[in-house]
Amino acid sequence: MIRAENATPYQRCIKPWVFDRIEVSGSVFTGPAPGTYHRADFDRPRERIRFSLLGTWHCEFQGGPNLQALANYCGEVIGEGGFFGLASARRVNP
């Protein structure tokens, strides 16, 4: 996932799908796991977040951004680690 303004011709080739808005919804962990049991990570305290990435984006997949790239970028946007979630994207007609 890369902004269209920053994409080189090679990056445009390997990330052919273009979207003009990516809606992100997910959560960020706000505290440590409450124990060491199997579901401890799922029971961590969390805060829900939702935002839009505006502008034109080149992505690898027809369905939207790679989830690892999305999580890394969203972590930079919110300034914290521990982001997990999904995105829906609106595709630009060619």
PDB file of C-alpha atoms in Angstrom, residues 31-89:
ATOM      1  CA  GLY A  31      -3.002  -2.572  28.441  1.00  0.00           C
ATOM      2  CA  PRO A  32      -1.226  -5.840  29.091  1.00  0.00           C
ATOM      3  CA  ALA A  33      -2.807  -9.266  28.912  1.00  0.00           C
ATOM      4  CA  PRO A  34      -4.574 -10.187  32.186  1.00  0.00           C
ATOM      5  CA  GLY A  35      -2.796 -13.529  32.505  1.00  0.00           C
ATOM      6  CA  THR A  36      -0.961 -16.282  30.695  1.00  0.00           C
ATOM      7  CA  TYR A  37      -3.939 -18.443  29.724  1.00  0.00           C
ATOM      8  CA  HIS A  38      -4.707 -19.286  26.095  1.00  0.00           C
ATOM      9  CA  ARG A  39      -7.153 -16.412  25.423  1.00  0.00           C
ATOM     10  CA  ALA A  40      -5.230 -13.784  27.395  1.00  0.00           C
ATOM     11  CA  ASP A  41      -4.407 -11.707  24.301  1.00  0.00           C
ATOM     12  CA  PHE A  42      -8.070 -11.664  23.266  1.00  0.00           C
ATOM     13  CA  ASP A  43      -9.078 -10.404  26.722  1.00  0.00           C
ATOM     14  CA  ARG A  44      -6.629  -7.494  26.738  1.00  0.00           C
ATOM     15  CA  PRO A  45      -8.160  -4.061  27.323  1.00  0.00           C
ATOM     16  CA  ARG A  46      -8.636  -2.269  24.020  1.00  0.00           C
ATOM     17  CA  GLU A  47      -9.969   0.908  22.497  1.00  0.00           C
ATOM     18  CA  ARG A  48     -11.976   0.929  19.277  1.00  0.00           C
ATOM     19  CA  ILE A  49     -10.810   3.267  16.522  1.00  0.00           C
ATOM     20  CA  ARG A  50     -12.189   4.233  13.133  1.00  0.00           C
ATOM     21  CA  PHE A  51     -10.795   6.592  10.509  1.00  0.00           C
ATOM     22  CA  SER A  52     -10.406   7.117   6.757  1.00  0.00           C
ATOM     23  CA  LEU A  53      -7.241   7.274   4.691  1.00  0.00           C
ATOM     24  CA  LEU A  54      -8.036   9.831   2.000  1.00  0.00           C
ATOM     25  CA  GLY A  55      -6.156  10.322  -1.222  1.00  0.00           C
ATOM     26  CA  THR A  56      -5.271   7.848  -3.940  1.00  0.00           C
ATOM     27  CA  TRP A  57      -3.565   4.612  -2.895  1.00  0.00           C
ATOM     28  CA  HIS A  58      -1.959   1.811  -4.906  1.00  0.00           C
ATOM     29  CA  CYS A  59      -2.517  -1.644  -3.379  1.00  0.00           C
ATOM     30  CA  GLU A  60      -1.378  -5.194  -4.134  1.00  0.00           C
ATOM     31  CA  PHE A  61      -4.782  -6.824  -3.955  1.00  0.00           C
ATOM     32  CA  GLN A  62      -8.120  -6.237  -5.664  1.00  0.00           C
ATOM     33  CA  GLY A  63      -9.877  -6.306  -2.281  1.00  0.00           C
ATOM     34  CA  GLY A  64      -7.743  -3.571  -0.748  1.00  0.00           C
ATOM     35  CA  PRO A  65      -4.522  -3.202   1.178  1.00  0.00           C
ATOM     36  CA  ASN A  66      -2.359  -5.996   2.535  1.00  0.00           C
ATOM     37  CA  LEU A  67      -3.373  -6.305   6.212  1.00  0.00           C
ATOM     38  CA  GLN A  68       0.220  -6.274   7.462  1.00  0.00           C
ATOM     39  CA  ALA A  69       0.952  -3.063   5.549  1.00  0.00           C
ATOM     40  CA  LEU A  70      -2.331  -1.605   6.814  1.00  0.00           C
ATOM     41  CA  ALA A  71      -1.514  -2.463  10.446  1.00  0.00           C
ATOM     42  CA  ASN A  72       1.955  -0.915  10.145  1.00  0.00           C
ATOM     43  CA  TYR A  73       0.606   2.268   8.552  1.00  0.00           C
ATOM     44  CA  CYS A  74      -2.239   2.578  11.071  1.00  0.00           C
ATOM     45  CA  GLY A  75       0.243   2.141  13.906  1.00  0.00           C
ATOM     46  CA  GLU A  76       2.150   5.125  12.506  1.00  0.00           C
ATOM     47  CA  VAL A  77      -1.068   7.163  12.164  1.00  0.00           C
ATOM     48  CA  ILE A  78      -2.230   6.579  15.743  1.00  0.00           C
ATOM     49  CA  GLY A  79       1.286   6.628  17.166  1.00  0.00           C
ATOM     50  CA  GLU A  80       1.005   3.285  18.963  1.00  0.00           C
ATOM     51  CA  GLY A  81       1.652  -0.368  18.337  1.00  0.00           C
ATOM     52  CA  GLY A  82      -0.862  -3.134  18.872  1.00  0.00           C
ATOM     53  CA  PHE A  83      -3.304  -2.140  16.117  1.00  0.00           C
ATOM     54  CA  PHE A  84      -5.477  -4.859  14.645  1.00  0.00           C
ATOM     55  CA  GLY A  85      -8.469  -4.494  12.383  1.00  0.00           C
ATOM     56  CA  LEU A  86      -9.818  -4.504   8.854  1.00  0.00           C
ATOM     57  CA  ALA A  87     -10.338  -2.052   6.048  1.00  0.00           C
ATOM     58  CA  SER A  88     -12.788  -1.535   3.246  1.00  0.00           C
ATOM     59  CA  ALA A  89     -11.684   0.376   0.185  1.00  0.00           C
TER      60      ALA A  89
END
